[in-house]
PDB file of C-alpha atoms in Angstrom:
ATOM      1  CA  MET A  27      -1.282-102.314 159.619  1.00 45.00           C
ATOM      2  CA  PRO A  28       1.116-100.097 157.746  1.00 45.00           C
ATOM      3  CA  ARG A  29       1.511 -96.667 158.905  1.00 48.00           C
ATOM      4  CA  ILE A  30       0.116 -93.969 156.871  1.00 44.00           C
ATOM      5  CA  SER A  31       2.546 -91.013 156.846  1.00 45.00           C
ATOM      6  CA  THR A  32       0.982 -87.686 157.335  1.00 45.00           C
ATOM      7  CA  LEU A  33       1.276 -85.144 154.424  1.00 47.00           C
ATOM      8  CA  ARG A  34       2.229 -81.766 155.460  1.00 52.00           C
ATOM      9  CA  ILE A  35       1.140 -79.001 153.203  1.00 49.00           C
ATOM     10  CA  THR A  36       3.261 -75.930 153.527  1.00 51.00           C
ATOM     11  CA  ARG A  37       2.878 -72.498 151.998  1.00 52.00           C
ATOM     12  CA  SER A  38       5.008 -73.280 149.033  1.00 52.00           C
ATOM     13  CA  HIS A  39       2.735 -76.228 148.263  1.00 49.00           C
ATOM     14  CA  LYS A  40      -0.321 -73.843 148.317  1.00 50.00           C
ATOM     15  CA  ILE A  41       1.353 -71.422 145.857  1.00 48.00           C
ATOM     16  CA  ALA A  42       2.407 -74.039 143.368  1.00 48.00           C
ATOM     17  CA  THR A  43      -1.034 -75.600 143.375  1.00 49.00           C
ATOM     18  CA  ALA A  44      -2.867 -72.209 142.657  1.00 47.00           C
ATOM     19  CA  VAL A  45      -0.427 -71.626 139.843  1.00 43.00           C
ATOM     20  CA  LEU A  46      -1.167 -75.259 138.410  1.00 44.00           C
ATOM     21  CA  VAL A  47      -4.930 -74.475 138.606  1.00 47.00           C
ATOM     22  CA  ALA A  48      -4.716 -71.218 136.904  1.00 46.00           C
ATOM     23  CA  ALA A  49      -2.580 -72.546 134.107  1.00 46.00           C
ATOM     24  CA  GLY A  50      -5.064 -75.336 133.522  1.00 49.00           C
ATOM     25  CA  SER A  51      -7.911 -72.823 133.168  1.00 45.00           C
ATOM     26  CA  VAL A  52      -5.911 -70.775 130.686  1.00 39.00           C
ATOM     27  CA  THR A  53      -5.227 -73.889 128.744  1.00 42.00           C
ATOM     28  CA  ALA A  54      -8.825 -74.931 128.855  1.00 38.00           C
ATOM     29  CA  ILE A  55      -9.913 -71.404 127.741  1.00 37.00           C
ATOM     30  CA  THR A  56      -7.298 -71.695 124.814  1.00 41.00           C
ATOM     31  CA  ALA A  57      -8.558 -75.157 124.014  1.00 39.00           C
ATOM     32  CA  THR A  58     -12.221 -74.536 123.966  1.00 44.00           C
ATOM     33  CA  GLY A  59     -13.012 -70.806 124.195  1.00 46.00           C
ATOM     34  CA  GLY A  60     -12.159 -69.397 120.763  1.00 47.00           C
ATOM     35  CA  PRO A  61     -12.740 -70.356 117.041  1.00 48.00           C
ATOM     36  CA  SER A  62      -9.981 -72.254 115.307  1.00 50.00           C
ATOM     37  CA  GLU A  63      -7.880 -70.888 112.565  1.00 51.00           C
ATOM     38  CA  ALA A  64      -9.857 -72.965 109.986  1.00 46.00           C
ATOM     39  CA  GLN A  65     -13.173 -71.851 111.135  1.00 50.00           C
ATOM     40  CA  THR A  66     -11.815 -68.085 111.002  1.00 46.00           C
ATOM     41  CA  THR A  67     -10.726 -68.737 107.402  1.00 47.00           C
ATOM     42  CA  ALA A  68     -13.990 -70.394 106.451  1.00 45.00           C
ATOM     43  CA  THR A  69     -15.898 -67.522 107.870  1.00 47.00           C
ATOM     44  CA  ARG A  70     -13.875 -64.867 105.988  1.00 48.00           C
ATOM     45  CA  SER A  71     -14.370 -66.900 102.574  1.00 45.00           C
ATOM     46  CA  SER A  72     -18.064 -66.865 103.007  1.00 48.00           C
ATOM     47  CA  VAL A  73     -18.546 -63.092 103.415  1.00 46.00           C
ATOM     48  CA  SER A  74     -18.809 -60.731 100.210  1.00 50.00           C
ATOM     49  CA  VAL A  75     -16.532 -57.886 100.880  1.00 49.00           C
ATOM     50  CA  GLU A  76     -17.288 -54.540  98.881  1.00 50.00           C
ATOM     51  CA  PRO A  77     -14.135 -52.824  97.434  1.00 53.00           C
ATOM     52  CA  VAL A  78     -13.222 -49.842  99.705  1.00 51.00           C
ATOM     53  CA  ALA A  79     -11.586 -46.853  97.960  1.00 53.00           C
ATOM     54  CA  ALA A  80      -8.288 -45.707  99.388  1.00 58.00           C
ATOM     55  CA  ALA A  81      -8.235 -42.170 100.768  1.00 59.00           C
ATOM     56  CA  GLY A  82      -8.760 -39.743  97.762  1.00 62.00           C
ATOM     57  CA  ILE A  83      -8.742 -42.564  94.983  1.00 75.00           C
ATOM     58  CA  PRO A  84     -12.275 -43.062  93.515  1.00 73.00           C
ATOM     59  CA  THR A  85     -13.513 -46.541  92.585  1.00 89.00           C
ATOM     60  CA  ALA A  86     -14.727 -47.576  89.037  1.00 88.00           C
ATOM     61  CA  LYS A  87     -18.306 -47.105  90.256  1.00 87.00           C
ATOM     62  CA  ASP A  88     -17.566 -43.493  91.536  1.00 86.00           C
ATOM     63  CA  ALA A  89     -15.939 -42.487  88.036  1.00 86.00           C
ATOM     64  CA  ALA A  90     -18.885 -44.019  86.161  1.00 88.00           C
ATOM     65  CA  GLU A  91     -21.472 -42.000  88.262  1.00 89.00           C
ATOM     66  CA  LYS A  92     -19.278 -38.963  87.916  1.00 89.00           C
ATOM     67  CA  ALA A  93     -19.125 -39.338  84.129  1.00 89.00           C
ATOM     68  CA  ALA A  94     -22.877 -39.947  83.851  1.00 90.00           C
ATOM     69  CA  LYS A  95     -23.593 -36.697  85.738  1.00 91.00           C
ATOM     70  CA  GLU A  96     -21.104 -34.696  83.602  1.00 92.00           C
ATOM     71  CA  ASN A  97     -22.660 -36.038  80.342  1.00 92.00           C
ATOM     72  CA  ALA A  98     -26.205 -35.262  81.646  1.00 92.00           C
ATOM     73  CA  ALA A  99     -24.969 -31.648  82.467  1.00 92.00           C
ATOM     74  CA  LYS A 100     -23.408 -31.334  78.924  1.00 92.00           C
ATOM     75  CA  GLU A 101     -26.680 -32.441  77.317  1.00 92.00           C
ATOM     76  CA  ALA A 102     -28.714 -30.083  79.267  1.00 92.00           C
ATOM     77  CA  ALA A 103     -26.382 -27.207  78.520  1.00 92.00           C
ATOM     78  CA  ALA A 104     -26.413 -28.095  74.800  1.00 93.00           C
ATOM     79  CA  LYS A 105     -30.310 -28.142  74.715  1.00 92.00           C
ATOM     80  CA  LYS A 106     -30.565 -24.988  76.506  1.00 92.00           C
ATOM     81  CA  ALA A 107     -28.054 -23.288  74.024  1.00 93.00           C
ATOM     82  CA  ALA A 108     -29.906 -24.731  71.076  1.00 92.00           C
ATOM     83  CA  ALA A 109     -33.172 -23.436  72.425  1.00 92.00           C
ATOM     84  CA  LYS A 110     -31.502 -20.135  73.021  1.00 93.00           C
ATOM     85  CA  ALA A 111     -30.196 -19.908  69.480  1.00 92.00           C
ATOM     86  CA  LEU A 112     -33.498 -20.814  68.092  1.00 91.00           C
ATOM     87  CA  ALA A 113     -35.186 -18.164  69.991  1.00 92.00           C
ATOM     88  CA  GLU A 114     -32.772 -15.549  68.795  1.00 92.00           C
ATOM     89  CA  LYS A 115     -33.127 -16.668  65.201  1.00 91.00           C
ATOM     90  CA  ALA A 116     -36.954 -16.464  65.428  1.00 92.00           C
ATOM     91  CA  THR A 117     -36.550 -12.876  66.930  1.00 92.00           C
ATOM     92  CA  ALA A 118     -34.133 -11.824  64.216  1.00 92.00           C
ATOM     93  CA  LYS A 119     -36.428 -13.202  61.400  1.00 92.00           C
ATOM     94  CA  LYS A 120     -39.348 -11.303  62.843  1.00 90.00           C
ATOM     95  CA  ALA A 121     -37.546  -8.054  63.028  1.00 92.00           C
ATOM     96  CA  ALA A 122     -36.108  -8.564  59.599  1.00 92.00           C
ATOM     97  CA  GLU A 123     -39.800  -9.111  58.302  1.00 90.00           C
ATOM     98  CA  LYS A 124     -41.123  -6.156  60.099  1.00 92.00           C
ATOM     99  CA  GLU A 125     -38.288  -3.979  58.614  1.00 91.00           C
ATOM    100  CA  ARG A 126     -38.919  -5.329  55.145  1.00 91.00           C
ATOM    101  CA  SER A 127     -42.701  -4.634  55.541  1.00 89.00           C
ATOM    102  CA  GLU A 128     -42.053  -1.120  56.707  1.00 90.00           C
ATOM    103  CA  LYS A 129     -39.704  -0.468  53.687  1.00 89.00           C
ATOM    104  CA  GLN A 130     -42.361  -1.823  51.286  1.00 89.00           C
ATOM    105  CA  ALA A 131     -45.132   0.363  52.774  1.00 86.00           C
ATOM    106  CA  ALA A 132     -42.800   3.410  52.650  1.00 85.00           C
ATOM    107  CA  ASN A 133     -41.856   2.620  48.932  1.00 82.00           C
ATOM    108  CA  ARG A 134     -45.666   2.251  48.114  1.00 81.00           C
ATOM    109  CA  SER A 135     -46.469   5.539  49.706  1.00 75.00           C
ATOM    110  CA  THR A 136     -43.489   7.193  47.754  1.00 72.00           C
ATOM    111  CA  GLU A 137     -44.760   5.612  44.525  1.00 69.00           C
ATOM    112  CA  ARG A 138     -48.329   6.798  45.226  1.00 69.00           C
ATOM    113  CA  LYS A 139     -47.120  10.372  45.901  1.00 64.00           C
ATOM    114  CA  ALA A 140     -44.952  10.132  42.656  1.00 65.00           C
ATOM    115  CA  VAL A 141     -47.875   8.805  40.642  1.00 70.00           C
ATOM    116  CA  THR A 142     -50.443  11.101  41.908  1.00 81.00           C
ATOM    117  CA  PRO A 143     -49.417  14.776  40.942  1.00 87.00           C
ATOM    118  CA  LYS A 144     -50.872  17.701  42.788  1.00 93.00           C
ATOM    119  CA  LYS A 145     -54.106  18.921  41.534  1.00 95.00           C
ATOM    120  CA  TYR A 146     -54.981  22.538  40.811  1.00 98.00           C
ATOM    121  CA  ALA A 147     -58.322  24.221  40.092  1.00 98.00           C
ATOM    122  CA  ASN A 148     -58.827  25.128  36.352  1.00 98.00           C
ATOM    123  CA  ASN A 149     -59.329  28.750  37.105  1.00 98.00           C
ATOM    124  CA  LEU A 150     -57.223  31.939  37.678  1.00 98.00           C
ATOM    125  CA  ASP A 151     -56.432  30.891  41.343  1.00 98.00           C
ATOM    126  CA  GLY A 152     -55.423  27.430  40.345  1.00 98.00           C
ATOM    127  CA  TRP A 153     -53.200  28.682  37.426  1.00 98.00           C
ATOM    128  CA  ILE A 154     -51.324  31.182  39.710  1.00 98.00           C
ATOM    129  CA  ARG A 155     -50.701  28.566  42.458  1.00 98.00           C
ATOM    130  CA  GLU A 156     -49.532  25.983  39.810  1.00 98.00           C
ATOM    131  CA  SER A 157     -47.239  28.755  38.381  1.00 98.00           C
ATOM    132  CA  LEU A 158     -45.814  29.593  41.815  1.00 98.00           C
ATOM    133  CA  ASP A 159     -44.907  25.983  42.575  1.00 98.00           C
ATOM    134  CA  ILE A 160     -43.198  25.642  39.202  1.00 98.00           C
ATOM    135  CA  MET A 161     -41.356  29.039  39.795  1.00 98.00           C
ATOM    136  CA  LYS A 162     -40.270  27.864  43.195  1.00 98.00           C
ATOM    137  CA  LYS A 163     -38.711  24.743  41.869  1.00 97.00           C
ATOM    138  CA  LYS A 164     -36.842  26.941  39.141  1.00 98.00           C
ATOM    139  CA  ASN A 165     -35.828  29.571  41.562  1.00 98.00           C
ATOM    140  CA  ILE A 166     -38.114  32.260  39.697  1.00 98.00           C
ATOM    141  CA  PRO A 167     -39.025  34.963  42.241  1.00 98.00           C
ATOM    142  CA  GLY A 168     -42.633  36.310  42.554  1.00 98.00           C
ATOM    143  CA  SER A 169     -45.604  36.211  44.812  1.00 98.00           C
ATOM    144  CA  TYR A 170     -49.316  35.387  44.479  1.00 98.00           C
ATOM    145  CA  GLU A 171     -50.096  39.044  44.963  1.00 98.00           C
ATOM    146  CA  GLY A 172     -47.546  40.276  42.433  1.00 98.00           C
ATOM    147  CA  LEU A 173     -48.990  37.817  39.761  1.00 98.00           C
ATOM    148  CA  HIS A 174     -52.493  38.406  40.421  1.00 98.00           C
ATOM    149  CA  ARG A 175     -52.086  42.176  40.248  1.00 98.00           C
ATOM    150  CA  ASN A 176     -50.385  42.173  36.916  1.00 98.00           C
ATOM    151  CA  ILE A 177     -52.700  39.601  35.423  1.00 98.00           C
ATOM    152  CA  MET A 178     -55.725  41.786  36.369  1.00 98.00           C
ATOM    153  CA  ARG A 179     -54.261  44.753  34.837  1.00 97.00           C
ATOM    154  CA  GLU A 180     -53.034  43.054  31.649  1.00 97.00           C
ATOM    155  CA  SER A 181     -55.977  40.712  30.702  1.00 98.00           C
ATOM    156  CA  SER A 182     -58.498  40.875  33.519  1.00 98.00           C
ATOM    157  CA  GLY A 183     -57.848  37.255  34.160  1.00 98.00           C
ATOM    158  CA  ASN A 184     -58.657  36.060  30.483  1.00 98.00           C
ATOM    159  CA  PRO A 185     -56.138  33.491  29.070  1.00 98.00           C
ATOM    160  CA  ASN A 186     -57.301  34.040  25.578  1.00 98.00           C
ATOM    161  CA  ALA A 187     -56.863  37.951  25.577  1.00 98.00           C
ATOM    162  CA  VAL A 188     -55.096  39.306  22.539  1.00 98.00           C
ATOM    163  CA  ASN A 189     -53.783  42.922  22.225  1.00 97.00           C
ATOM    164  CA  ASP A 190     -54.540  43.791  18.416  1.00 94.00           C
ATOM    165  CA  TRP A 191     -53.763  47.562  18.549  1.00 94.00           C
ATOM    166  CA  ASP A 192     -50.258  48.387  19.983  1.00 94.00           C
ATOM    167  CA  ILE A 193     -47.025  48.408  18.252  1.00 95.00           C
ATOM    168  CA  ASN A 194     -46.391  44.527  18.714  1.00 96.00           C
ATOM    169  CA  ALA A 195     -49.799  43.955  17.031  1.00 96.00           C
ATOM    170  CA  ARG A 196     -48.830  46.312  14.187  1.00 96.00           C
ATOM    171  CA  ASN A 197     -45.594  44.449  13.822  1.00 96.00           C
ATOM    172  CA  GLY A 198     -47.412  41.110  13.582  1.00 96.00           C
ATOM    173  CA  ILE A 199     -46.493  39.766  17.015  1.00 97.00           C
ATOM    174  CA  PRO A 200     -49.518  40.754  19.264  1.00 98.00           C
ATOM    175  CA  SER A 201     -49.390  40.226  23.066  1.00 98.00           C
ATOM    176  CA  LYS A 202     -51.344  37.299  24.164  1.00 98.00           C
ATOM    177  CA  GLY A 203     -52.615  35.458  27.313  1.00 98.00           C
ATOM    178  CA  LEU A 204     -52.885  36.328  31.029  1.00 98.00           C
ATOM    179  CA  LEU A 205     -49.738  38.564  31.097  1.00 98.00           C
ATOM    180  CA  GLN A 206     -49.827  39.725  27.567  1.00 98.00           C
ATOM    181  CA  VAL A 207     -46.574  38.117  26.387  1.00 98.00           C
ATOM    182  CA  ILE A 208     -45.393  38.353  22.664  1.00 98.00           C
ATOM    183  CA  GLN A 209     -44.072  35.170  20.929  1.00 98.00           C
ATOM    184  CA  PRO A 210     -40.444  36.070  20.825  1.00 98.00           C
ATOM    185  CA  THR A 211     -40.436  36.828  24.535  1.00 98.00           C
ATOM    186  CA  PHE A 212     -42.302  33.598  25.356  1.00 98.00           C
ATOM    187  CA  ASP A 213     -39.884  31.531  23.302  1.00 98.00           C
ATOM    188  CA  ALA A 214     -36.885  33.073  24.988  1.00 98.00           C
ATOM    189  CA  TYR A 215     -38.144  32.847  28.620  1.00 98.00           C
ATOM    190  CA  HIS A 216     -40.221  29.641  28.308  1.00 98.00           C
ATOM    191  CA  VAL A 217     -39.877  27.475  31.490  1.00 98.00           C
ATOM    192  CA  LYS A 218     -39.111  23.848  30.747  1.00 97.00           C
ATOM    193  CA  GLY A 219     -41.936  21.540  31.744  1.00 96.00           C
ATOM    194  CA  THR A 220     -44.752  23.657  30.812  1.00 98.00           C
ATOM    195  CA  PRO A 221     -46.593  23.573  27.396  1.00 98.00           C
ATOM    196  CA  LYS A 222     -44.958  25.377  24.578  1.00 97.00           C
ATOM    197  CA  LYS A 223     -48.225  27.292  23.813  1.00 98.00           C
ATOM    198  CA  LEU A 224     -48.272  30.974  24.402  1.00 98.00           C
ATOM    199  CA  THR A 225     -51.883  31.143  25.554  1.00 98.00           C
ATOM    200  CA  ASP A 226     -51.522  28.234  27.979  1.00 98.00           C
ATOM    201  CA  PRO A 227     -52.290  30.134  31.332  1.00 98.00           C
ATOM    202  CA  VAL A 228     -49.486  28.341  33.424  1.00 98.00           C
ATOM    203  CA  ALA A 229     -46.817  28.634  30.506  1.00 98.00           C
ATOM    204  CA  ASN A 230     -47.848  32.197  29.960  1.00 98.00           C
ATOM    205  CA  ILE A 231     -47.499  33.235  33.736  1.00 98.00           C
ATOM    206  CA  THR A 232     -44.340  31.415  34.283  1.00 98.00           C
ATOM    207  CA  ALA A 233     -42.502  32.820  30.973  1.00 98.00           C
ATOM    208  CA  ALA A 234     -43.719  36.373  31.980  1.00 98.00           C
ATOM    209  CA  ALA A 235     -42.447  35.888  35.569  1.00 98.00           C
ATOM    210  CA  ASN A 236     -39.158  34.578  34.141  1.00 98.00           C
ATOM    211  CA  TYR A 237     -38.787  37.589  31.890  1.00 98.00           C
ATOM    212  CA  ALA A 238     -39.722  40.002  34.636  1.00 98.00           C
ATOM    213  CA  ALA A 239     -37.184  38.577  37.021  1.00 98.00           C
ATOM    214  CA  ASP A 240     -34.568  38.971  34.379  1.00 97.00           C
ATOM    215  CA  ARG A 241     -35.468  42.555  33.502  1.00 97.00           C
ATOM    216  CA  TYR A 242     -36.985  43.941  36.872  1.00 97.00           C
ATOM    217  CA  GLY A 243     -35.722  41.443  39.519  1.00 98.00           C
ATOM    218  CA  SER A 244     -39.215  40.184  40.150  1.00 98.00           C
ATOM    219  CA  ILE A 245     -42.799  40.249  38.760  1.00 98.00           C
ATOM    220  CA  ASP A 246     -43.718  41.915  41.968  1.00 98.00           C
ATOM    221  CA  ASN A 247     -41.664  44.984  40.936  1.00 97.00           C
ATOM    222  CA  VAL A 248     -43.890  45.421  37.724  1.00 97.00           C
ATOM    223  CA  ASP A 249     -46.598  48.076  38.111  1.00 94.00           C
ATOM    224  CA  SER A 250     -47.247  48.935  34.513  1.00 92.00           C
ATOM    225  CA  ALA A 251     -46.859  47.693  30.930  1.00 85.00           C
ATOM    226  CA  TYR A 252     -43.746  45.887  30.783  1.00 87.00           C
TER     227      TYR A 252
END
């Protein structure tokens, strides 16, 4: 029988064998363990990838959302401004109407006062009071007491009293009225706005007071025939 030679495995042989085994494992892992490039490419093509904005650069979607928000804010501000303007206009209109109403009321009041003259009693008291109001407007001095005192002395309050016995009567121009005024004096000192009638109570009083103011300073200074 042929002789079988004995194989001697040295330390060098063991190391080489271990290296080969390890290399084979790596190759096997490389060959079977991971996906191929074709598989990786196919996987990538089947996934929908959303666009990602670069740092600081908005996408078209971001820009559209921002524009929509800005437009909404502008519309809201415009509506607010319009509402404010409408409210201010209504307030101004209301104030103008109130002012116009107040002016109209004031004008009506003034017209009523102008149309309605002050009324005086048709007696000695009323004649004196009306005469005093006229004298005040015409800057003719005199008081109620001064007028009343002289009237009672001259005519006892009778507006139709006539003196038919003194020098004036003999000369054809008798003294007449409450303060016994002759016609020439009445004509010279007649107060505008009063009747041009010698025996009219108010016309007689105001003309006499006007004459007394010119001659004596005031009817109040007269205490006798004048």
